[in-house]
mmCIF file of C-alpha atoms in Angstrom:
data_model
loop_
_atom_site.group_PDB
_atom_site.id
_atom_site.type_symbol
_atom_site.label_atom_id
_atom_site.label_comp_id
_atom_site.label_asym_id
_atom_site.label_seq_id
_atom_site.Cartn_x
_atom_site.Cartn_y
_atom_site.Cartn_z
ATOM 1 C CA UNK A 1 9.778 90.012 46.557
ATOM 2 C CA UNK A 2 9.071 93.593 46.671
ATOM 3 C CA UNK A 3 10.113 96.857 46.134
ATOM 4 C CA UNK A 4 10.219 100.421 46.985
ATOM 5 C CA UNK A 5 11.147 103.894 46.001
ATOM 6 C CA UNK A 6 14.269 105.287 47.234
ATOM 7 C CA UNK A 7 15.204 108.795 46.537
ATOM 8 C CA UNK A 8 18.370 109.739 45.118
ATOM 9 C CA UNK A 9 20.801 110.598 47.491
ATOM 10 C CA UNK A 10 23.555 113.188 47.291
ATOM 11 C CA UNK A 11 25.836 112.799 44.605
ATOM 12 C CA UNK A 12 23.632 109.908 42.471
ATOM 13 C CA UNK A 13 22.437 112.137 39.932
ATOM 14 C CA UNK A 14 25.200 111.999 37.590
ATOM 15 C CA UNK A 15 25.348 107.870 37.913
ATOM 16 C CA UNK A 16 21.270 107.796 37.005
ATOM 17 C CA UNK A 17 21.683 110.769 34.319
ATOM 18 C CA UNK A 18 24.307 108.443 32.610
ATOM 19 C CA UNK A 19 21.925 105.310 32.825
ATOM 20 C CA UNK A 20 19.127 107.270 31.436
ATOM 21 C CA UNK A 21 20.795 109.059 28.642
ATOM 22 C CA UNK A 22 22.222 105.124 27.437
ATOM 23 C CA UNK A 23 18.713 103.861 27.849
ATOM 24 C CA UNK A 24 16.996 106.824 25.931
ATOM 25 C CA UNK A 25 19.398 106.797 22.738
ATOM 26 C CA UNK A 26 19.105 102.785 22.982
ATOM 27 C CA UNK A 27 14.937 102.777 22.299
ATOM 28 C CA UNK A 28 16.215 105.785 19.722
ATOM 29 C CA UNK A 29 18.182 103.238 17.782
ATOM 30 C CA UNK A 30 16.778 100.120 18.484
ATOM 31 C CA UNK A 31 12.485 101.018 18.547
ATOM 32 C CA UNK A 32 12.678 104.560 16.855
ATOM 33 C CA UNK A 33 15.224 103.184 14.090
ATOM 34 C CA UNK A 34 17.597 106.538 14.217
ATOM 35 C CA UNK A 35 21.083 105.758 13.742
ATOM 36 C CA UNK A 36 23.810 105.543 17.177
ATOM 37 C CA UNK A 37 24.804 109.695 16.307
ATOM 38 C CA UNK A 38 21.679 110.898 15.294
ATOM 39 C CA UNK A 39 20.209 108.843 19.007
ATOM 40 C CA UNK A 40 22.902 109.900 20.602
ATOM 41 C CA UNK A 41 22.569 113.670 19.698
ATOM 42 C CA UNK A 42 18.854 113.789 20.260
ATOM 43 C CA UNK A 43 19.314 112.127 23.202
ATOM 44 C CA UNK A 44 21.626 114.701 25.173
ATOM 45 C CA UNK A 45 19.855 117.277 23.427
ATOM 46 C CA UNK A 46 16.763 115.868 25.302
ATOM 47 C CA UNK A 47 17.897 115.809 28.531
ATOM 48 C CA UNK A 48 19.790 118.975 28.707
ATOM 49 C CA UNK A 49 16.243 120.517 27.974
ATOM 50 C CA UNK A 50 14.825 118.452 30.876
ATOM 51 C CA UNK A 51 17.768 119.129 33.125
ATOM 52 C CA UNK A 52 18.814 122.385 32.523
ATOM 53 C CA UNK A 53 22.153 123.139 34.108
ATOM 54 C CA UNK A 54 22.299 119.573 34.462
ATOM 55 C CA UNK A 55 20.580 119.403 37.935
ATOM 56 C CA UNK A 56 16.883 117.692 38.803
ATOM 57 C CA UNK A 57 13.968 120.751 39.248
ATOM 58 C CA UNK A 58 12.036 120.807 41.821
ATOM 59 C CA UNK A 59 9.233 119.373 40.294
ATOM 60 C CA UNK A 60 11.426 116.014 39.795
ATOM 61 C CA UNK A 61 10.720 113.428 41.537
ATOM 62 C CA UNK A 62 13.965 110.653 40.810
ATOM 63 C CA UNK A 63 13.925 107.490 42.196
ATOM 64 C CA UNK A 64 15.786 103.842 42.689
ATOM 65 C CA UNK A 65 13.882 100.811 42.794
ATOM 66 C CA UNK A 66 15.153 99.057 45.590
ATOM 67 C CA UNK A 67 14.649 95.327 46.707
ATOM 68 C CA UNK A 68 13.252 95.539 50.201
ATOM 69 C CA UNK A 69 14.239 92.463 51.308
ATOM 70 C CA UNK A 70 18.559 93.178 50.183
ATOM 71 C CA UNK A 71 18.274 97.029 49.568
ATOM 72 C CA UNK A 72 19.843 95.769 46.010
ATOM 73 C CA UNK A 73 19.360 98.562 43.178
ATOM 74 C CA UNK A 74 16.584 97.089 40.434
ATOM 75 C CA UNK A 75 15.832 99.749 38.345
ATOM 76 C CA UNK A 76 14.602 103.235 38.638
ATOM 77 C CA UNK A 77 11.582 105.129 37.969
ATOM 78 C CA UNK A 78 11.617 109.378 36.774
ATOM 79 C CA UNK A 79 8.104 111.104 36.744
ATOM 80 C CA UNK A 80 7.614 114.881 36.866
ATOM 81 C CA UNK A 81 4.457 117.488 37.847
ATOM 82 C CA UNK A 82 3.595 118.518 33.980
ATOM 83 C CA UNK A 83 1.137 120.755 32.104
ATOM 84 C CA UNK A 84 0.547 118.774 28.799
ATOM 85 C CA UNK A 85 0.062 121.057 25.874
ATOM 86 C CA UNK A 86 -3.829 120.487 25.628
ATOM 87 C CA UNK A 87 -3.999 121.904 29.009
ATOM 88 C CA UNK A 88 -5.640 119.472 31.273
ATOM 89 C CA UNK A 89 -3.897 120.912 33.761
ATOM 90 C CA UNK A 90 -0.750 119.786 35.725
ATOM 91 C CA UNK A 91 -0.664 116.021 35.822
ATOM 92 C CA UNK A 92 2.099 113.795 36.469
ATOM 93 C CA UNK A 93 4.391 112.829 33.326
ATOM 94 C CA UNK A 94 6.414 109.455 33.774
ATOM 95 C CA UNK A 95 10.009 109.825 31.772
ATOM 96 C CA UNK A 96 11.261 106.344 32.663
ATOM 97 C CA UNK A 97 10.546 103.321 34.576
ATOM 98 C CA UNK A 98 13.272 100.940 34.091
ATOM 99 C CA UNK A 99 13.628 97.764 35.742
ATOM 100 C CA UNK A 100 17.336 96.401 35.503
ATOM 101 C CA UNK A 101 17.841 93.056 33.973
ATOM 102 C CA UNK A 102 18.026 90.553 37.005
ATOM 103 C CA UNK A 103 14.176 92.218 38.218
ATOM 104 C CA UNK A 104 12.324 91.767 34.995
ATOM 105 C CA UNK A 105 9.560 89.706 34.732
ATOM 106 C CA UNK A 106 8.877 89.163 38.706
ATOM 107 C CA UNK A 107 6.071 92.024 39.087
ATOM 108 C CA UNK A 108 8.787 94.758 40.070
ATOM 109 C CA UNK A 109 7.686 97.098 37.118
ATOM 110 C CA UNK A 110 3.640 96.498 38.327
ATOM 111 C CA UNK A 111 4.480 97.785 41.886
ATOM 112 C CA UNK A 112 6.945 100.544 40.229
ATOM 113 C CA UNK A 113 3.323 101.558 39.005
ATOM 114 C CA UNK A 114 1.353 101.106 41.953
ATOM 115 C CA UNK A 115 3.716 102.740 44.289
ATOM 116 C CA UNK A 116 4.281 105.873 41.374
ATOM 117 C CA UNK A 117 0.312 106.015 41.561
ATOM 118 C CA UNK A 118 0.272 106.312 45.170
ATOM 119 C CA UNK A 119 3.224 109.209 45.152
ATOM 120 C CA UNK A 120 1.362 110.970 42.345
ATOM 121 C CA UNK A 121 -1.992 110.610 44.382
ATOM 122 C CA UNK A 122 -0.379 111.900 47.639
ATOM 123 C CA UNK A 123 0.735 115.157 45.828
ATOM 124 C CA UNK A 124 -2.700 115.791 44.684
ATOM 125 C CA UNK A 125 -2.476 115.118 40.889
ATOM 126 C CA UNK A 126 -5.086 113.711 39.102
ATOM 127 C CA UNK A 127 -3.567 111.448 36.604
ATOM 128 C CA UNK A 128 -0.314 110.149 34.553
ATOM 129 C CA UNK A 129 0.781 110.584 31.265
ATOM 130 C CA UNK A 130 3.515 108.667 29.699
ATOM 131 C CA UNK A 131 5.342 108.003 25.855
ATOM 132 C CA UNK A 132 5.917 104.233 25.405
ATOM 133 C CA UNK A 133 8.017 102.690 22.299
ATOM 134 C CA UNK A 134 5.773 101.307 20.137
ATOM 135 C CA UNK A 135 7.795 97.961 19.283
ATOM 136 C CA UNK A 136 8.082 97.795 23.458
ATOM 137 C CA UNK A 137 5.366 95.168 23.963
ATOM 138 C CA UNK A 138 6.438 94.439 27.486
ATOM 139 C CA UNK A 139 5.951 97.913 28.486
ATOM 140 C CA UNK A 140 2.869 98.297 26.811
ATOM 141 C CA UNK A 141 1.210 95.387 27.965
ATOM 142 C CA UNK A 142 2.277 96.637 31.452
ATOM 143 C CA UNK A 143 0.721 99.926 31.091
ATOM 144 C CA UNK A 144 -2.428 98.604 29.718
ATOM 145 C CA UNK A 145 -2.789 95.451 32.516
ATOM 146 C CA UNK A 146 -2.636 98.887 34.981
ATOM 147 C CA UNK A 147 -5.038 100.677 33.437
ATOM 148 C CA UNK A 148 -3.308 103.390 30.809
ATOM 149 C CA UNK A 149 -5.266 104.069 27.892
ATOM 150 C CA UNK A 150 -3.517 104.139 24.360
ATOM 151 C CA UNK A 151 -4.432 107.960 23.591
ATOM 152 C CA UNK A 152 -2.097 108.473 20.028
ATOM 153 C CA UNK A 153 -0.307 105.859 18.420
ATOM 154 C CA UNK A 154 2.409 107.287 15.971
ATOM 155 C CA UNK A 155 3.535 105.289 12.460
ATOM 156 C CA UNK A 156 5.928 105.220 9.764
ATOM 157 C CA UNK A 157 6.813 103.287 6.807
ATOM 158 C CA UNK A 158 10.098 103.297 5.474
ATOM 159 C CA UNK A 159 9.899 103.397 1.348
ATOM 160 C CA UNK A 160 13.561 102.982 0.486
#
C-alpha cells in the first residue's frame, strides 16, 4: 500500500478544521491531562491564532493522505514555513500528521514523513520542527526511526 498527499480542495477546510480541533483538545485531555473545557477552550483558542479569520495562509500547506491504490481518505498531514523563536531561520513546522484508524500501523505515517520531507525539500527549507505528546510513544518512536532529534522534553508532577 501507499500513499500520497492530496491538497485540500475547495470547500474541505471546514471538514479538516473540525477533525483537527477534536484531535488537538483530545491529546489536551488525554496526554496533557487538562480537563474536556479547559482542552476545549485552549484548543479553539489555538487555532483561531493559527487560522486567523478562519482561512489557511499562504504559507499552509494542508493535506489528505490518500490511498493510491482506492483514493480512500487515511489521515492528513498540516506543516507550515515557520521562523522558530531562536531564529534559525524559516524552517518547516509540522502541526499534525494524523493517520485515521483503519491506516495505522501499515507504514502510512513513515511515508507521510518521507513524502512531507520531500515537499519541505522542494520549497527550499532546510529542516522540520515538530511538538509531539510526550505519553504518544507511537509518534515518537516514528519521529525518532526517521531521524528527529528529541531537542526539549517538558515534565510535570502532579502533588495533589
Amino acid at each position: 500500500m501507499d500513499i500520497r498527499l492530496r491538497p485540500l480542495r475547495e470547500g474541505e477546510f471546514p471538514a479538516f478544521r473540525d477533525s483537527l480541533l477534536q484531535e488537538y483538545a483530545r491529546g489536551l485531555v488525554e496526554d496533557a491531562g487538562l480537563d474536556r473545557e479547559a482542552a476545549d477552550d485552549k484548543a479553539a483558542s489555538d487555532l483561531a491564532s493559527i487560522f486567523p479569520g478562519d482561512t489557511p495562509e499562504a504559507n499552509h500547506c494542508i493535506y489528505f493522505l490518500e490511498d493510491a491504490a482506492t483514493s480512500r481518505r487515511a489521515g492528513y498531514l498540516f506543516w507550515a514555513e515557520r521562523r522558530p523563536p531562536e531564529s534559525r531561520g524559516t524552517r518547516a513546522y509540522l502541526y499534525e500528521l494524523f493517520d485515521d484508524e483503519p491506516f495505522r500501523h501499515q507504514g502510512f505515517g513513515r511515508r507521510a514523513l518521507e513524502l512531507l520531507e520531500a515537499d519541505v525539500r522542494d520549497r527550499g527549507l532546510p529542516g522540520i520542527d515538530l511538538n509531539v505528546w510526550g505519553g504518544n510513544a507511537a509518534a515518537r518512536a516514528l519521529y525518532r526511526e526517521a531521524g528527529f532529534e528529541e531537542q526539549a522534553v517538558f515534565m510535570s508532577k502532579e502533588l495533589a
